CSV table of C-alpha atoms in Angstrom, one decimal:
chain,number,residue,atom,x,y,z
M,1,MET,CA,-30.6,-102.8,-4.3
M,2,LYS,CA,-33.2,-105.2,-3.0
M,3,ASN,CA,-32.4,-106.8,0.3
M,4,ASP,CA,-32.8,-110.4,-1.2
M,5,VAL,CA,-30.3,-109.6,-3.9
M,6,LYS,CA,-27.9,-108.1,-1.4
M,7,ILE,CA,-28.1,-111.2,0.7
M,8,LYS,CA,-27.3,-113.5,-2.2
M,9,ILE,CA,-24.3,-111.4,-3.2
M,10,LEU,CA,-23.0,-111.3,0.3
M,11,LYS,CA,-23.5,-115.0,0.8
M,12,TYR,CA,-21.6,-115.7,-2.4
M,13,LEU,CA,-18.7,-113.4,-1.6
M,14,LEU,CA,-18.5,-114.6,2.0
M,15,ASN,CA,-18.4,-118.3,1.0
M,16,ILE,CA,-15.6,-117.5,-1.6
M,17,PHE,CA,-13.5,-115.9,1.1
M,18,ASN,CA,-14.3,-118.7,3.5
M,19,GLY,CA,-13.0,-121.1,0.9
M,20,ILE,CA,-9.8,-119.1,0.5
M,21,PHE,CA,-9.5,-118.9,4.2
M,22,LEU,CA,-9.9,-122.6,4.6
M,23,ILE,CA,-7.2,-123.4,2.1
M,24,ILE,CA,-4.8,-121.0,3.8
M,25,GLY,CA,-5.7,-122.6,7.2
M,26,ALA,CA,-5.0,-126.1,5.8
M,27,ILE,CA,-1.5,-124.8,4.7
M,28,ILE,CA,-0.9,-123.4,8.1
M,29,PHE,CA,-2.0,-126.7,9.7
M,30,GLY,CA,0.4,-128.6,7.4
M,31,CYS,CA,3.3,-126.3,8.3
M,32,GLY,CA,2.6,-127.1,12.0
M,33,ILE,CA,2.8,-130.8,11.3
M,34,TRP,CA,5.9,-130.4,9.2
M,35,ILE,CA,7.7,-128.5,12.0
M,36,LEU,CA,6.8,-131.1,14.5
M,37,TRP,CA,7.8,-134.1,12.4
M,38,ASP,CA,10.7,-132.8,10.4
M,39,GLU,CA,13.6,-133.2,12.9
M,40,ASN,CA,16.1,-132.6,10.2
M,41,SER,CA,15.0,-129.0,9.3
M,42,PHE,CA,17.7,-126.4,8.9
M,43,ILE,CA,16.7,-124.3,11.9
M,44,GLY,CA,15.7,-127.3,14.0
M,45,THR,CA,19.2,-128.9,13.5
M,46,LEU,CA,21.2,-125.8,14.3
M,47,LEU,CA,19.2,-124.7,17.3
M,48,PRO,CA,20.4,-126.1,20.6
M,49,ALA,CA,18.3,-128.5,22.6
M,50,ASP,CA,17.2,-125.9,25.1
M,51,HIS,CA,15.7,-123.7,22.3
M,52,GLN,CA,13.8,-126.5,20.6
M,53,ASP,CA,10.7,-125.4,22.5
M,54,ILE,CA,10.5,-122.3,20.3
M,55,LEU,CA,9.8,-124.5,17.3
M,56,SER,CA,7.4,-126.7,19.2
M,57,MET,CA,5.4,-123.7,20.4
M,58,SER,CA,5.3,-122.3,16.9
M,59,ALA,CA,4.1,-125.6,15.5
M,60,TYR,CA,1.3,-125.9,18.1
M,61,CYS,CA,0.2,-122.3,17.4
M,62,PHE,CA,0.0,-123.2,13.7
M,63,LEU,CA,-2.0,-126.3,14.5
M,64,ALA,CA,-4.4,-124.3,16.7
M,65,ILE,CA,-4.8,-121.6,14.0
M,66,GLY,CA,-5.4,-124.3,11.3
M,67,ASN,CA,-8.1,-126.1,13.4
M,68,THR,CA,-9.8,-122.8,14.4
M,69,VAL,CA,-9.9,-121.7,10.8
M,70,ALA,CA,-11.6,-124.9,9.7
M,71,ILE,CA,-14.2,-124.6,12.5
M,72,ALA,CA,-14.7,-120.9,11.7
M,73,CYS,CA,-15.2,-121.6,8.0
M,74,LEU,CA,-17.7,-124.4,8.8
M,75,VAL,CA,-19.7,-122.2,11.1
M,76,GLY,CA,-19.6,-119.3,8.7
M,77,CYS,CA,-20.8,-121.4,5.7
M,78,ILE,CA,-23.7,-122.9,7.7
M,79,GLY,CA,-24.7,-119.5,9.0
M,80,SER,CA,-24.6,-117.9,5.6
M,81,ILE,CA,-26.2,-120.6,3.5
M,82,LYS,CA,-28.9,-121.5,6.0
M,83,GLU,CA,-29.3,-117.8,7.0
M,84,VAL,CA,-29.0,-118.7,10.7
M,85,LYS,CA,-28.2,-115.5,12.7
M,86,CYS,CA,-27.1,-117.3,15.9
M,87,MET,CA,-24.2,-119.0,13.9
M,88,PHE,CA,-22.7,-115.6,13.2
M,89,ILE,CA,-21.8,-114.9,16.8
M,90,PRO,CA,-19.4,-117.8,17.2
M,91,TYR,CA,-18.2,-117.0,13.7
M,92,PHE,CA,-17.2,-113.5,14.8
M,93,LEU,CA,-15.6,-114.9,17.9
M,94,PHE,CA,-13.5,-117.4,16.0
M,95,LEU,CA,-12.3,-114.7,13.6
M,96,ILE,CA,-11.3,-112.5,16.5
M,97,LEU,CA,-9.5,-115.4,18.2
M,98,ILE,CA,-7.6,-116.2,15.0
M,99,PHE,CA,-6.7,-112.5,14.6
M,100,ILE,CA,-5.3,-112.4,18.1
M,101,LEU,CA,-3.3,-115.7,17.6
M,102,GLN,CA,-1.8,-114.4,14.3
M,103,LEU,CA,-1.0,-111.0,15.8
M,104,SER,CA,0.7,-112.7,18.8
M,105,ILE,CA,2.8,-114.9,16.6
M,106,GLY,CA,3.9,-112.0,14.4
M,107,LEU,CA,4.9,-109.9,17.4
M,108,ALA,CA,6.7,-112.9,19.0
M,109,ILE,CA,8.7,-113.5,15.8
M,110,LEU,CA,9.7,-109.8,15.6
M,111,SER,CA,10.6,-109.6,19.3
M,112,GLN,CA,12.6,-112.8,19.2
M,113,TYR,CA,14.4,-112.2,15.9
M,114,SER,CA,17.6,-110.8,17.4
M,115,HIS,CA,17.7,-113.5,20.0
M,116,ILE,CA,17.3,-116.2,17.3
M,117,VAL,CA,20.1,-114.7,15.2
M,118,THR,CA,22.4,-114.6,18.3
M,119,VAL,CA,21.6,-118.3,19.1
M,120,LEU,CA,22.3,-119.3,15.5
M,121,ASP,CA,25.6,-117.4,15.6
M,122,LYS,CA,26.8,-119.2,18.7
M,123,GLN,CA,25.5,-122.6,17.7
M,124,THR,CA,27.0,-122.5,14.2
M,125,ILE,CA,30.4,-121.6,15.7
M,126,GLU,CA,30.0,-124.6,18.1
M,127,VAL,CA,29.3,-126.9,15.1
M,128,ILE,CA,32.5,-125.6,13.5
M,129,LYS,CA,34.5,-126.2,16.6
M,130,HIS,CA,33.5,-129.8,16.9
M,131,TYR,CA,33.2,-130.6,13.2
M,132,GLY,CA,34.6,-134.1,12.5
M,133,ASN,CA,35.1,-135.0,16.1
M,134,ASP,CA,33.4,-138.4,16.6
M,135,SER,CA,33.1,-138.0,20.3
M,136,PHE,CA,30.4,-135.3,19.8
M,137,SER,CA,28.2,-137.5,17.5
M,138,LYS,CA,26.8,-134.5,15.6
M,139,GLU,CA,27.2,-135.8,12.1
M,140,LEU,CA,23.8,-134.5,11.0
M,141,LYS,CA,24.9,-130.9,12.0
M,142,TRP,CA,28.2,-131.5,10.1
M,143,ASN,CA,26.3,-132.5,7.0
M,144,PHE,CA,24.2,-129.4,7.3
M,145,MET,CA,27.3,-127.3,7.5
M,146,ASP,CA,28.6,-128.9,4.4
M,147,VAL,CA,25.3,-128.4,2.5
M,148,ILE,CA,25.3,-124.7,3.6
M,149,GLN,CA,28.9,-124.1,2.4
M,150,LYS,CA,28.3,-125.9,-0.9
M,151,GLU,CA,24.9,-124.4,-1.6
M,152,PHE,CA,25.9,-120.8,-0.7
M,153,GLN,CA,29.5,-121.2,-1.8
M,154,CYS,CA,30.9,-119.9,1.5
M,155,CYS,CA,33.4,-121.1,4.0
M,156,GLY,CA,33.1,-120.8,7.8
M,157,TYR,CA,30.6,-118.6,9.5
M,158,TYR,CA,32.3,-115.2,9.4
M,159,ASN,CA,35.2,-116.4,7.1
M,160,SER,CA,37.4,-119.4,6.5
M,161,THR,CA,39.6,-118.6,9.6
M,162,ASP,CA,36.7,-119.8,11.8
M,163,TRP,CA,37.8,-123.3,11.1
M,164,GLU,CA,41.1,-122.7,13.0
M,165,GLN,CA,39.0,-123.2,16.1
M,166,ASP,CA,38.6,-126.9,15.2
M,167,ASP,CA,41.4,-128.9,16.8
M,168,LEU,CA,41.3,-131.4,13.9
M,169,ILE,CA,42.0,-128.7,11.3
M,170,LEU,CA,45.6,-128.7,10.0
M,171,SER,CA,47.3,-125.6,8.6
M,172,THR,CA,46.6,-126.6,5.0
M,173,SER,CA,43.3,-128.5,5.4
M,174,LEU,CA,39.7,-127.4,5.5
M,175,PRO,CA,36.3,-129.1,5.1
M,176,CYS,CA,36.0,-130.3,1.5
M,177,SER,CA,32.8,-128.2,1.2
M,178,CYS,CA,34.9,-125.0,1.6
M,179,SER,CA,36.5,-125.4,-1.8
M,180,ASN,CA,35.3,-124.5,-5.3
M,181,PHE,CA,37.8,-127.0,-6.6
M,182,THR,CA,36.8,-130.6,-7.4
M,183,VAL,CA,37.8,-132.7,-4.3
M,184,ASP,CA,37.2,-136.1,-2.9
M,185,ASP,CA,34.0,-136.0,-0.7
M,186,SER,CA,34.8,-139.3,1.0
M,187,THR,CA,36.5,-137.5,3.9
M,188,PHE,CA,35.6,-134.6,6.1
M,189,PHE,CA,38.7,-132.6,5.4
M,190,CYS,CA,40.7,-131.9,2.2
M,191,THR,CA,44.1,-130.5,1.7
M,192,ILE,CA,43.8,-127.2,-0.2
M,193,ASN,CA,47.1,-125.9,-1.4
M,194,GLU,CA,45.8,-122.8,-3.2
M,195,SER,CA,43.9,-120.1,-1.3
M,196,SER,CA,42.1,-119.2,-4.5
M,197,TYR,CA,40.3,-122.5,-4.3
M,198,ILE,CA,38.6,-121.5,-1.0
M,199,TYR,CA,35.3,-119.7,-0.9
M,200,PRO,CA,36.3,-116.2,0.2
M,201,GLN,CA,33.2,-115.2,2.2
M,202,GLY,CA,31.7,-116.7,5.3
M,203,CYS,CA,28.1,-118.1,5.5
M,204,ARG,CA,26.6,-115.7,8.0
M,205,THR,CA,25.3,-113.2,5.4
M,206,GLN,CA,23.7,-116.0,3.4
M,207,ILE,CA,22.2,-117.7,6.4
M,208,LYS,CA,20.7,-114.3,7.6
M,209,GLN,CA,19.3,-113.6,4.2
M,210,TRP,CA,17.7,-117.1,4.1
M,211,LEU,CA,16.3,-116.4,7.6
M,212,ASN,CA,15.0,-112.9,6.7
M,213,SER,CA,13.4,-114.2,3.5
M,214,ASN,CA,11.5,-116.9,5.3
M,215,ILE,CA,10.4,-114.6,8.2
M,216,SER,CA,9.3,-112.0,5.6
M,217,THR,CA,7.3,-114.7,3.8
M,218,VAL,CA,5.6,-115.7,7.0
M,219,LEU,CA,4.8,-112.1,8.0
M,220,VAL,CA,3.5,-111.2,4.5
M,221,ALA,CA,1.3,-114.3,4.5
M,222,ALA,CA,0.0,-113.3,8.0
M,223,ALA,CA,-0.8,-109.8,6.7
M,224,VAL,CA,-2.7,-111.2,3.8
M,225,LEU,CA,-4.6,-113.5,6.1
M,226,LEU,CA,-5.5,-110.7,8.4
M,227,LEU,CA,-6.8,-108.6,5.5
M,228,ILE,CA,-9.0,-111.6,4.4
M,229,GLN,CA,-10.3,-111.8,8.0
M,230,VAL,CA,-11.2,-108.1,8.1
M,231,LEU,CA,-13.1,-108.5,4.8
M,232,GLN,CA,-14.8,-111.6,6.1
M,233,PHE,CA,-15.8,-109.8,9.3
M,234,ILE,CA,-17.2,-106.8,7.4
M,235,MET,CA,-19.2,-109.0,4.9
M,236,ALA,CA,-20.5,-111.2,7.8
M,237,VAL,CA,-21.7,-108.1,9.7
M,238,TYR,CA,-23.5,-106.8,6.6
M,239,LEU,CA,-25.0,-110.2,5.9
M,240,PHE,CA,-26.1,-110.6,9.5
M,241,LYS,CA,-27.9,-107.2,9.3
M,242,SER,CA,-29.5,-108.0,6.0
M,243,ILE,CA,-30.8,-111.4,7.3
M,244,LYS,CA,-32.1,-109.6,10.4
M,245,LYS,CA,-33.8,-107.0,8.2
M,246,LYS,CA,-35.4,-109.7,6.1
M,247,GLU,CA,-36.8,-111.5,9.1
M,248,ASN,CA,-38.3,-108.2,10.4
M,249,TYR,CA,-40.5,-107.8,7.3
């Protein structure tokens, strides 16, 4: 294959991958903004105040990756289209930097997973203990607990007996969201006379499944992004060599 044809093919492929990379980078950047601005997110609501920095750090990492991806794609496109060899050096460096950032986030998620689950366990039980108590002013968390129980058709965290830890719970009452029977949602608690009307399982399994699903999605997306970066790096190296070879003739 002639060198000129090879350069054209490599330029075309590299720019396609740069375009895909840029789209993914924009999505990552958007996720960072969403985490920072959405104070009512599921994890953000349940996590205690002293653990909110975990979300903030993740958000800033996403913003950094999104910005770096945009710069890398711009540098890569200029370098390939204009066939400027000196533009490939910063392009390689940006790809390596993004690779390191992604790898660090992935390892951090895996290493902190058990800690996150433990914190969610404790925090959800705390929400149950203080559910309906106006002195704690945590109505947003109560609403989330109701949504979780209705959506997943579960009651309590481990099971419905968790609600016995709430001082406001009477022997025959539970949150209305614990029942699969039509009840009045105008109050926090409902009198449930038949145990068959109560969701039999707790919400912990469903919450963990939701968490695992989202973490798996993030890790799969990161793996795909890393694969794209490896392909970009390889094509950029071959293009760099081909442009250098062309200039030597």
